[in-house]
Structures are given as structure tokens and as C-alpha cells.
PDB file of C-alpha atoms and ligand atoms in Angstrom:
ATOM      1  CA  MET Q 345     -95.210  17.177 -49.383  1.00 84.00           C
ATOM      2  CA  ARG Q 346     -92.423  18.181 -47.038  1.00 97.00           C
ATOM      3  CA  THR Q 347     -92.395  17.195 -43.378  1.00 97.00           C
ATOM      4  CA  LYS Q 348     -93.912  19.664 -40.953  1.00 98.00           C
ATOM      5  CA  MET Q 349     -92.173  19.671 -37.603  1.00 98.00           C
ATOM      6  CA  VAL Q 350     -92.190  21.083 -34.113  1.00 98.00           C
ATOM      7  CA  ALA Q 351     -88.895  20.515 -32.315  1.00 98.00           C
ATOM      8  CA  GLY Q 352     -88.020  21.429 -28.746  1.00 98.00           C
ATOM      9  CA  ASN Q 353     -84.583  22.578 -27.670  1.00 98.00           C
ATOM     10  CA  TRP Q 354     -84.230  22.203 -23.943  1.00 98.00           C
ATOM     11  CA  LYS Q 355     -80.739  23.755 -23.982  1.00 98.00           C
ATOM     12  CA  MET Q 356     -78.937  23.421 -20.606  1.00 98.00           C
ATOM     13  CA  ASN Q 357     -82.097  22.966 -18.569  1.00 98.00           C
ATOM     14  CA  LYS Q 358     -83.575  20.114 -16.511  1.00 98.00           C
ATOM     15  CA  THR Q 359     -81.852  17.550 -14.319  1.00 98.00           C
ATOM     16  CA  LEU Q 360     -82.225  13.966 -15.468  1.00 98.00           C
ATOM     17  CA  GLN Q 361     -85.222  13.497 -13.165  1.00 98.00           C
ATOM     18  CA  GLU Q 362     -86.896  16.702 -14.343  1.00 98.00           C
ATOM     19  CA  GLY Q 363     -86.264  15.784 -17.966  1.00 98.00           C
ATOM     20  CA  VAL Q 364     -87.758  12.333 -17.497  1.00 98.00           C
ATOM     21  CA  ALA Q 365     -90.817  13.919 -15.872  1.00 98.00           C
ATOM     22  CA  LEU Q 366     -91.279  16.313 -18.809  1.00 98.00           C
ATOM     23  CA  ALA Q 367     -90.806  13.564 -21.405  1.00 98.00           C
ATOM     24  CA  THR Q 368     -93.315  11.395 -19.532  1.00 98.00           C
ATOM     25  CA  GLU Q 369     -95.849  14.211 -19.554  1.00 98.00           C
ATOM     26  CA  LEU Q 370     -95.310  14.774 -23.278  1.00 98.00           C
ATOM     27  CA  LYS Q 371     -95.608  11.076 -24.055  1.00 98.00           C
ATOM     28  CA  LYS Q 372     -99.024  11.052 -22.392  1.00 98.00           C
ATOM     29  CA  ALA Q 373    -100.193  14.207 -24.129  1.00 98.00           C
ATOM     30  CA  VAL Q 374     -98.858  13.727 -27.676  1.00 98.00           C
ATOM     31  CA  LYS Q 375    -100.641  10.758 -29.250  1.00 96.00           C
ATOM     32  CA  ASN Q 376    -101.500  11.561 -32.856  1.00 96.00           C
ATOM     33  CA  PRO Q 377     -99.661  14.734 -33.834  1.00 98.00           C
ATOM     34  CA  LYS Q 378    -100.244  16.113 -37.331  1.00 97.00           C
ATOM     35  CA  CYS Q 379     -96.527  16.854 -37.623  1.00 98.00           C
ATOM     36  CA  GLU Q 380     -93.160  15.349 -36.701  1.00 98.00           C
ATOM     37  CA  VAL Q 381     -92.476  16.079 -33.025  1.00 98.00           C
ATOM     38  CA  VAL Q 382     -88.909  16.121 -31.745  1.00 98.00           C
ATOM     39  CA  ILE Q 383     -87.407  16.980 -28.387  1.00 98.00           C
ATOM     40  CA  GLY Q 384     -83.801  18.083 -28.167  1.00 98.00           C
ATOM     41  CA  THR Q 385     -82.318  17.204 -24.797  1.00 98.00           C
ATOM     42  CA  PRO Q 386     -78.920  17.439 -23.117  1.00 98.00           C
ATOM     43  CA  PHE Q 387     -76.671  14.430 -23.771  1.00 98.00           C
ATOM     44  CA  ILE Q 388     -77.231  12.910 -20.356  1.00 98.00           C
ATOM     45  CA  HIS Q 389     -80.963  12.569 -20.976  1.00 98.00           C
ATOM     46  CA  LEU Q 390     -80.795  11.020 -24.422  1.00 98.00           C
ATOM     47  CA  ALA Q 391     -80.671   7.288 -23.690  1.00 98.00           C
ATOM     48  CA  THR Q 392     -83.278   7.381 -20.938  1.00 98.00           C
ATOM     49  CA  VAL Q 393     -85.652   9.654 -22.805  1.00 98.00           C
ATOM     50  CA  ALA Q 394     -85.282   7.711 -26.076  1.00 98.00           C
ATOM     51  CA  GLU Q 395     -86.115   4.488 -24.201  1.00 98.00           C
ATOM     52  CA  LEU Q 396     -89.049   6.121 -22.431  1.00 98.00           C
ATOM     53  CA  LEU Q 397     -90.447   7.420 -25.736  1.00 98.00           C
ATOM     54  CA  LYS Q 398     -90.402   4.040 -27.483  1.00 97.00           C
ATOM     55  CA  GLY Q 399     -93.856   3.499 -28.949  1.00 95.00           C
ATOM     56  CA  SER Q 400     -94.531   7.237 -28.912  1.00 98.00           C
ATOM     57  CA  PRO Q 401     -94.493   9.387 -32.057  1.00 98.00           C
ATOM     58  CA  ILE Q 402     -92.054  11.771 -30.333  1.00 98.00           C
ATOM     59  CA  LYS Q 403     -88.465  11.588 -31.612  1.00 98.00           C
ATOM     60  CA  VAL Q 404     -85.333  12.588 -29.754  1.00 98.00           C
ATOM     61  CA  ALA Q 405     -82.539  14.963 -30.795  1.00 99.00           C
ATOM     62  CA  ALA Q 406     -79.155  15.767 -29.324  1.00 99.00           C
ATOM     63  CA  GLU Q 407     -78.302  19.467 -29.123  1.00 98.00           C
ATOM     64  CA  ASN Q 408     -74.763  19.001 -30.384  1.00 98.00           C
ATOM     65  CA  CYS Q 409     -72.144  16.387 -31.282  1.00 98.00           C
ATOM     66  CA  ALA Q 410     -68.363  16.366 -31.562  1.00 98.00           C
ATOM     67  CA  ASP Q 411     -66.491  17.385 -34.697  1.00 98.00           C
ATOM     68  CA  LYS Q 412     -64.253  14.319 -34.341  1.00 98.00           C
ATOM     69  CA  ALA Q 413     -65.233  10.685 -34.826  1.00 98.00           C
ATOM     70  CA  SER Q 414     -63.655   9.216 -31.668  1.00 98.00           C
ATOM     71  CA  GLY Q 415     -60.556   9.197 -29.521  1.00 98.00           C
ATOM     72  CA  ALA Q 416     -58.733  11.411 -27.050  1.00 98.00           C
ATOM     73  CA  TYR Q 417     -61.171  14.331 -26.856  1.00 98.00           C
ATOM     74  CA  THR Q 418     -61.996  14.506 -23.177  1.00 98.00           C
ATOM     75  CA  GLY Q 419     -65.546  15.548 -22.448  1.00 98.00           C
ATOM     76  CA  GLU Q 420     -66.801  15.319 -26.024  1.00 98.00           C
ATOM     77  CA  VAL Q 421     -69.695  13.174 -27.256  1.00 98.00           C
ATOM     78  CA  SER Q 422     -69.480  11.714 -30.754  1.00 98.00           C
ATOM     79  CA  ALA Q 423     -72.221  11.382 -33.336  1.00 99.00           C
ATOM     80  CA  ALA Q 424     -71.904   7.583 -33.067  1.00 98.00           C
ATOM     81  CA  MET Q 425     -72.498   7.797 -29.314  1.00 98.00           C
ATOM     82  CA  VAL Q 426     -75.544   9.998 -29.864  1.00 98.00           C
ATOM     83  CA  ALA Q 427     -76.934   7.560 -32.436  1.00 98.00           C
ATOM     84  CA  SER Q 428     -76.359   4.637 -30.059  1.00 98.00           C
ATOM     85  CA  THR Q 429     -78.793   6.176 -27.559  1.00 98.00           C
ATOM     86  CA  GLY Q 430     -81.700   5.939 -29.986  1.00 98.00           C
ATOM     87  CA  ALA Q 431     -81.725   9.650 -30.836  1.00 98.00           C
ATOM     88  CA  GLU Q 432     -82.614  10.259 -34.489  1.00 98.00           C
ATOM     89  CA  TYR Q 433     -81.840  13.954 -34.867  1.00 99.00           C
ATOM     90  CA  CYS Q 434     -79.004  16.289 -33.916  1.00 99.00           C
ATOM     91  CA  ILE Q 435     -79.342  20.055 -33.621  1.00 99.00           C
ATOM     92  CA  LEU Q 436     -76.188  21.638 -35.062  1.00 99.00           C
ATOM     93  CA  GLY Q 437     -75.007  25.174 -35.646  1.00 98.00           C
ATOM     94  CA  HIS Q 438     -77.147  26.733 -32.955  1.00 98.00           C
ATOM     95  CA  SER Q 439     -76.191  30.383 -32.493  1.00 98.00           C
ATOM     96  CA  GLU Q 440     -75.287  29.717 -28.852  1.00 98.00           C
ATOM     97  CA  ARG Q 441     -72.757  27.111 -29.993  1.00 98.00           C
ATOM     98  CA  ARG Q 442     -71.424  29.515 -32.623  1.00 98.00           C
ATOM     99  CA  ALA Q 443     -71.170  32.450 -30.209  1.00 97.00           C
ATOM    100  CA  TYR Q 444     -70.044  30.856 -26.938  1.00 98.00           C
ATOM    101  CA  TYR Q 445     -68.109  27.814 -28.168  1.00 98.00           C
ATOM    102  CA  HIS Q 446     -66.612  29.338 -31.300  1.00 98.00           C
ATOM    103  CA  GLU Q 447     -68.066  26.828 -33.696  1.00 98.00           C
ATOM    104  CA  ASP Q 448     -67.138  28.154 -37.110  1.00 98.00           C
ATOM    105  CA  TYR Q 449     -68.164  27.055 -40.593  1.00 98.00           C
ATOM    106  CA  ASP Q 450     -65.410  24.408 -40.807  1.00 98.00           C
ATOM    107  CA  ILE Q 451     -66.172  22.831 -37.437  1.00 98.00           C
ATOM    108  CA  LEU Q 452     -69.878  22.740 -38.267  1.00 98.00           C
ATOM    109  CA  ARG Q 453     -69.216  21.184 -41.663  1.00 98.00           C
ATOM    110  CA  GLU Q 454     -67.378  18.338 -39.900  1.00 98.00           C
ATOM    111  CA  LYS Q 455     -70.174  17.906 -37.360  1.00 98.00           C
ATOM    112  CA  VAL Q 456     -72.835  17.737 -40.052  1.00 99.00           C
ATOM    113  CA  LEU Q 457     -70.864  15.121 -41.997  1.00 98.00           C
ATOM    114  CA  LEU Q 458     -70.271  12.997 -38.898  1.00 99.00           C
ATOM    115  CA  ALA Q 459     -73.935  13.224 -37.903  1.00 99.00           C
ATOM    116  CA  LEU Q 460     -75.008  12.062 -41.366  1.00 98.00           C
ATOM    117  CA  GLU Q 461     -72.406   9.273 -41.486  1.00 98.00           C
ATOM    118  CA  ASN Q 462     -73.850   7.962 -38.248  1.00 98.00           C
ATOM    119  CA  GLY Q 463     -77.432   8.047 -39.443  1.00 98.00           C
ATOM    120  CA  LEU Q 464     -78.472  11.163 -37.525  1.00 99.00           C
ATOM    121  CA  LYS Q 465     -80.609  13.810 -39.185  1.00 98.00           C
ATOM    122  CA  PRO Q 466     -79.160  17.271 -38.578  1.00 99.00           C
ATOM    123  CA  ILE Q 467     -81.410  20.180 -37.672  1.00 99.00           C
ATOM    124  CA  PHE Q 468     -79.050  22.867 -38.893  1.00 99.00           C
ATOM    125  CA  CYS Q 469     -79.523  26.373 -37.482  1.00 98.00           C
ATOM    126  CA  ILE Q 470     -78.754  29.600 -39.291  1.00 98.00           C
ATOM    127  CA  GLY Q 471     -79.592  33.226 -38.609  1.00 98.00           C
ATOM    128  CA  GLU Q 472     -78.246  36.743 -38.340  1.00 98.00           C
ATOM    129  CA  VAL Q 473     -77.475  38.844 -35.256  1.00 97.00           C
ATOM    130  CA  LYS Q 474     -79.202  42.146 -34.542  1.00 95.00           C
ATOM    131  CA  GLU Q 475     -76.468  44.365 -36.037  1.00 96.00           C
ATOM    132  CA  GLU Q 476     -76.536  42.349 -39.254  1.00 97.00           C
ATOM    133  CA  ARG Q 477     -80.325  42.695 -39.528  1.00 96.00           C
ATOM    134  CA  GLU Q 478     -80.094  46.428 -38.830  1.00 95.00           C
ATOM    135  CA  ALA Q 479     -77.508  46.763 -41.587  1.00 97.00           C
ATOM    136  CA  GLY Q 480     -79.773  44.814 -43.978  1.00 97.00           C
ATOM    137  CA  ARG Q 481     -77.194  42.027 -44.235  1.00 98.00           C
ATOM    138  CA  GLN Q 482     -79.382  39.096 -43.110  1.00 98.00           C
ATOM    139  CA  ASN Q 483     -79.534  37.454 -46.538  1.00 98.00           C
ATOM    140  CA  GLU Q 484     -75.798  37.460 -47.108  1.00 98.00           C
ATOM    141  CA  VAL Q 485     -75.170  36.120 -43.577  1.00 98.00           C
ATOM    142  CA  VAL Q 486     -77.558  33.224 -44.007  1.00 98.00           C
ATOM    143  CA  ARG Q 487     -76.186  32.431 -47.459  1.00 98.00           C
ATOM    144  CA  ALA Q 488     -72.623  32.333 -46.088  1.00 98.00           C
ATOM    145  CA  GLN Q 489     -73.692  30.025 -43.244  1.00 98.00           C
ATOM    146  CA  LEU Q 490     -75.266  27.600 -45.711  1.00 98.00           C
ATOM    147  CA  GLU Q 491     -72.346  27.768 -48.144  1.00 98.00           C
ATOM    148  CA  GLY Q 492     -69.849  27.403 -45.302  1.00 98.00           C
ATOM    149  CA  SER Q 493     -71.232  24.290 -43.671  1.00 98.00           C
ATOM    150  CA  VAL Q 494     -73.945  22.422 -45.617  1.00 98.00           C
ATOM    151  CA  PHE Q 495     -73.923  23.285 -49.323  1.00 98.00           C
ATOM    152  CA  ASN Q 496     -70.984  20.893 -49.715  1.00 98.00           C
ATOM    153  CA  LEU Q 497     -73.406  17.990 -49.167  1.00 98.00           C
ATOM    154  CA  SER Q 498     -74.470  15.682 -51.969  1.00 98.00           C
ATOM    155  CA  GLN Q 499     -78.013  15.690 -53.286  1.00 98.00           C
ATOM    156  CA  GLU Q 500     -78.591  12.403 -51.424  1.00 98.00           C
ATOM    157  CA  GLU Q 501     -77.200  13.741 -48.142  1.00 98.00           C
ATOM    158  CA  TRP Q 502     -79.294  16.888 -48.439  1.00 98.00           C
ATOM    159  CA  LYS Q 503     -82.487  14.823 -48.107  1.00 98.00           C
ATOM    160  CA  ASN Q 504     -81.675  14.307 -44.418  1.00 98.00           C
ATOM    161  CA  ILE Q 505     -81.214  17.973 -43.604  1.00 98.00           C
ATOM    162  CA  THR Q 506     -83.762  20.084 -41.747  1.00 98.00           C
ATOM    163  CA  LEU Q 507     -82.996  23.800 -41.496  1.00 98.00           C
ATOM    164  CA  ALA Q 508     -83.957  26.148 -38.693  1.00 98.00           C
ATOM    165  CA  TYR Q 509     -83.929  29.877 -39.358  1.00 98.00           C
ATOM    166  CA  GLU Q 510     -83.291  31.475 -35.994  1.00 98.00           C
ATOM    167  CA  PRO Q 511     -82.647  35.201 -36.027  1.00 97.00           C
ATOM    168  CA  VAL Q 512     -80.291  35.583 -33.075  1.00 96.00           C
ATOM    169  CA  TRP Q 513     -82.007  38.793 -31.941  1.00 95.00           C
ATOM    170  CA  ALA Q 514     -85.204  36.808 -31.443  1.00 95.00           C
ATOM    171  CA  ILE Q 515     -83.763  33.939 -29.384  1.00 94.00           C
ATOM    172  CA  GLY Q 516     -84.816  34.063 -25.766  1.00 90.00           C
ATOM    173  CA  THR Q 517     -85.566  37.768 -26.052  1.00 91.00           C
ATOM    174  CA  GLY Q 518     -89.328  37.772 -26.509  1.00 88.00           C
ATOM    175  CA  LEU Q 519     -88.687  39.692 -29.759  1.00 89.00           C
ATOM    176  CA  THR Q 520     -90.213  37.328 -32.311  1.00 90.00           C
ATOM    177  CA  ALA Q 521     -89.647  37.930 -35.997  1.00 92.00           C
ATOM    178  CA  THR Q 522     -92.871  39.123 -37.584  1.00 96.00           C
ATOM    179  CA  PRO Q 523     -94.633  36.490 -39.674  1.00 96.00           C
ATOM    180  CA  GLN Q 524     -93.660  38.580 -42.695  1.00 97.00           C
ATOM    181  CA  GLN Q 525     -89.963  38.684 -41.745  1.00 97.00           C
ATOM    182  CA  ALA Q 526     -90.013  34.923 -41.194  1.00 97.00           C
ATOM    183  CA  GLN Q 527     -91.779  34.218 -44.483  1.00 98.00           C
ATOM    184  CA  GLU Q 528     -89.416  36.502 -46.443  1.00 98.00           C
ATOM    185  CA  MET Q 529     -86.332  34.797 -45.071  1.00 98.00           C
ATOM    186  CA  HIS Q 530     -87.726  31.283 -45.422  1.00 98.00           C
ATOM    187  CA  ALA Q 531     -88.620  31.951 -49.046  1.00 98.00           C
ATOM    188  CA  TYR Q 532     -85.120  33.329 -49.627  1.00 98.00           C
ATOM    189  CA  ILE Q 533     -83.533  30.239 -48.026  1.00 98.00           C
ATOM    190  CA  ARG Q 534     -85.716  28.006 -50.193  1.00 98.00           C
ATOM    191  CA  SER Q 535     -84.575  29.918 -53.283  1.00 98.00           C
ATOM    192  CA  LEU Q 536     -80.935  29.290 -52.322  1.00 98.00           C
ATOM    193  CA  ILE Q 537     -81.646  25.578 -51.940  1.00 98.00           C
ATOM    194  CA  ALA Q 538     -83.343  25.581 -55.345  1.00 98.00           C
ATOM    195  CA  GLU Q 539     -80.256  27.207 -56.908  1.00 98.00           C
ATOM    196  CA  LYS Q 540     -77.990  24.621 -55.327  1.00 98.00           C
ATOM    197  CA  TYR Q 541     -80.034  21.386 -55.322  1.00 98.00           C
ATOM    198  CA  GLY Q 542     -82.927  22.125 -57.649  1.00 98.00           C
ATOM    199  CA  LYS Q 543     -86.544  23.085 -57.197  1.00 98.00           C
ATOM    200  CA  GLU Q 544     -87.779  19.679 -56.060  1.00 98.00           C
ATOM    201  CA  ALA Q 545     -85.174  19.427 -53.288  1.00 98.00           C
ATOM    202  CA  ALA Q 546     -86.063  22.962 -52.213  1.00 98.00           C
ATOM    203  CA  GLU Q 547     -89.759  22.123 -52.071  1.00 98.00           C
ATOM    204  CA  ASN Q 548     -88.990  19.045 -49.986  1.00 98.00           C
ATOM    205  CA  THR Q 549     -86.759  20.769 -47.427  1.00 98.00           C
ATOM    206  CA  THR Q 550     -88.269  21.436 -44.019  1.00 98.00           C
ATOM    207  CA  ILE Q 551     -87.412  24.936 -42.776  1.00 98.00           C
ATOM    208  CA  LEU Q 552     -88.292  25.690 -39.153  1.00 98.00           C
ATOM    209  CA  TYR Q 553     -88.543  29.089 -37.531  1.00 97.00           C
ATOM    210  CA  GLY Q 554     -86.968  29.616 -34.109  1.00 97.00           C
ATOM    211  CA  GLY Q 555     -86.729  32.593 -31.787  1.00 96.00           C
ATOM    212  CA  SER Q 556     -89.325  33.359 -29.112  1.00 95.00           C
ATOM    213  CA  CYS Q 557     -91.871  31.164 -30.860  1.00 96.00           C
ATOM    214  CA  ASN Q 558     -94.482  30.373 -28.222  1.00 97.00           C
ATOM    215  CA  ALA Q 559     -98.015  29.129 -27.606  1.00 97.00           C
ATOM    216  CA  LYS Q 560     -99.435  32.551 -28.494  1.00 97.00           C
ATOM    217  CA  ASN Q 561     -97.647  33.328 -31.758  1.00 96.00           C
ATOM    218  CA  ALA Q 562     -96.963  29.869 -33.224  1.00 98.00           C
ATOM    219  CA  ALA Q 563    -100.129  29.609 -35.321  1.00 98.00           C
ATOM    220  CA  GLU Q 564     -99.507  32.956 -36.952  1.00 97.00           C
ATOM    221  CA  LEU Q 565     -95.913  32.037 -37.814  1.00 97.00           C
ATOM    222  CA  PHE Q 566     -96.829  28.564 -39.076  1.00 98.00           C
ATOM    223  CA  ALA Q 567     -99.539  30.006 -41.339  1.00 98.00           C
ATOM    224  CA  ASN Q 568     -96.822  31.184 -43.734  1.00 98.00           C
ATOM    225  CA  PRO Q 569     -96.297  28.951 -46.759  1.00 98.00           C
ATOM    226  CA  ASP Q 570     -92.533  28.582 -46.278  1.00 98.00           C
ATOM    227  CA  VAL Q 571     -92.553  28.181 -42.486  1.00 98.00           C
ATOM    228  CA  ASP Q 572     -92.762  24.439 -41.915  1.00 98.00           C
ATOM    229  CA  GLY Q 573     -92.746  24.485 -38.146  1.00 98.00           C
ATOM    230  CA  GLY Q 574     -90.681  25.675 -35.224  1.00 98.00           C
ATOM    231  CA  LEU Q 575     -87.580  25.095 -33.149  1.00 98.00           C
ATOM    232  CA  ILE Q 576     -88.739  25.987 -29.691  1.00 98.00           C
ATOM    233  CA  GLY Q 577     -86.510  26.891 -26.747  1.00 98.00           C
ATOM    234  CA  GLY Q 578     -88.136  28.344 -23.642  1.00 97.00           C
ATOM    235  CA  ALA Q 579     -91.672  27.290 -24.536  1.00 98.00           C
ATOM    236  CA  SER Q 580     -90.591  23.644 -24.951  1.00 98.00           C
ATOM    237  CA  LEU Q 581     -89.850  23.367 -21.232  1.00 98.00           C
ATOM    238  CA  LYS Q 582     -93.509  23.337 -20.229  1.00 98.00           C
ATOM    239  CA  ALA Q 583     -95.614  20.482 -21.600  1.00 98.00           C
ATOM    240  CA  PRO Q 584     -98.886  22.460 -22.003  1.00 98.00           C
ATOM    241  CA  ASP Q 585     -97.150  25.239 -23.981  1.00 98.00           C
ATOM    242  CA  PHE Q 586     -95.251  22.801 -26.157  1.00 98.00           C
ATOM    243  CA  CYS Q 587     -98.448  20.850 -26.826  1.00 98.00           C
ATOM    244  CA  THR Q 588    -100.264  24.042 -27.854  1.00 98.00           C
ATOM    245  CA  ILE Q 589     -97.471  24.753 -30.346  1.00 98.00           C
ATOM    246  CA  ILE Q 590     -97.654  21.203 -31.715  1.00 98.00           C
ATOM    247  CA  ALA Q 591    -101.397  21.593 -32.165  1.00 98.00           C
ATOM    248  CA  ALA Q 592    -100.833  24.886 -34.014  1.00 97.00           C
ATOM    249  CA  ARG Q 593     -98.809  23.037 -36.668  1.00 96.00           C
TER     250      ARG Q 593
HETATM  251  P1  LIG C 907     -86.360  30.465 -27.680  1.00 84.70           P
HETATM  252  O1  LIG C 907     -85.106  29.640 -28.262  1.00 84.70           O
HETATM  253  O2  LIG C 907     -87.594  29.797 -28.196  1.00 84.70           O
HETATM  254  O3  LIG C 907     -86.206  30.370 -26.191  1.00 84.70           O
HETATM  255  O4  LIG C 907     -86.221  31.870 -28.185  1.00 84.70           O
HETATM  256  C1  LIG C 907     -85.141  29.109 -29.548  1.00 84.70           C
HETATM  257  C2  LIG C 907     -83.841  28.400 -29.844  1.00 84.70           C
HETATM  258  O5  LIG C 907     -82.792  28.917 -29.444  1.00 84.70           O
HETATM  259  O6  LIG C 907     -83.824  27.320 -30.457  1.00 84.70           O
END
């Protein structure tokens, strides 16, 4: 049975104090979740929030890491540094990183390898933009993203990968993919994994849906056989909403 998961992605929101308050609220509310619960926070929150969540089932993720191991890269944060905070996961390949910070397949391949080398579990995001969906190119886009940055991994390394299908047109727009669109794409992604790593690996891979997933639509999305949970942006910033989504999984 593959891991079911609800992961938050706070993005560039919350001061340290606000983040600590939200994590404290979540720690109180999330006691015996039926799924893996992860919160992705800005770098500056990681150490404090990881410490605060000790003894809680909630795990911590970074939202990014550097594509270099260490050295003269002013302002960057390495995978080793992230791991040293107590974070267990690292969101990589988010469409905002791809679009605004020009993270291409090669850069992301390096980041994924460094995350794995340092014991972090990548939550690797893929998904097409609106024009690509309108042109019916979503499958080829997602395939290229996988081939470009993660299908180089060994069978052993693959076991630590979680995928998040996030159609870019659905992120922060209120335009959620329909449960059918999500299921179709998740099943397609699983078929690609089966081709590359075999059926068992495909069955064991957690594939999250992300893009305007919220307290109202989560249950309907998660009811699909290939949708193993969600990567939640906006709705992860309010504890009651995030808890409703966790309960829906
Ligand atoms: P959203 O973001 O839930 O605010 O649409 C999802 C994401 O970008 O991970």
C-alpha cells in the first residue's frame, strides 16, 4: 500500500512568528492522521518548526534547495543545510520555481540528486500550463518533465520520490482540475513509472494533486484511485482548512 499524503506549501507567506503560530495550531489539531502530513515552509522557519513538531506526526519540508552542494553561492541554501534542520522532505520543481527562477530540467536533476544524497525525500512537481492543456499537449509535457529530471534515478532512489501533479492553470487560480482530469493524468503518470521502473514501483509511488485543492473539493479529488493526496498552497495557510483536507484523505 502506497503512502497517502497531504502536504502544505506555504510559499513566501508568514513571518517566523506567524509560521510558529500556525505550526503550533496544527500540532494541537493533528494527533492521529490517517495519512502522512507534511508542511512545506520557507527556509527560515525550518529549524524552529521542525523542533516544535518533535513528537508530532507532522513532518517538515523545505520548498527548495540549491543545485550545488556547498561553497561560494551567496544566498543559497544547500540540501545538507535543509537536512540539518530536521526537515525530512523537499519540494522541488514547483512551477513557480520553473517559471520565475528559470529552473530547467538540468538544474532540477541536480537538486533532486543532492536532496536524495542528503537523506531528503523530494516532492517533485510536474504539470502543464494552460496553453499546453488547450493544445492537448499535457501528457507530452509531463513525460518530458519526468524524463528530464527524475527518470535518471536508480530503482532504489526512486523509492524516496513523491510526485505532485500540479496543472499550472489550476495553481492559485481557483480553477481546480476536475476529478476526472486529475485521475486521467495520475493514471497516465503511473503508467510512465510502470514503463520505467516496473509495475510494483508504480503502484508504490505516491502521486499528489495540487492546484486550488481546498477544504470543499479535496474529498472529491482524493476519491480517485490514482490520487494519493494533495499538495496544498493557499488552503494550507489556515489551520482549520488544512485540517479539513487532512481529514478528507
Ligand atoms: P494552491 O497552490 O493550492 O494555492 O493552488 C498549490 C501549489 O502551488 O502547490
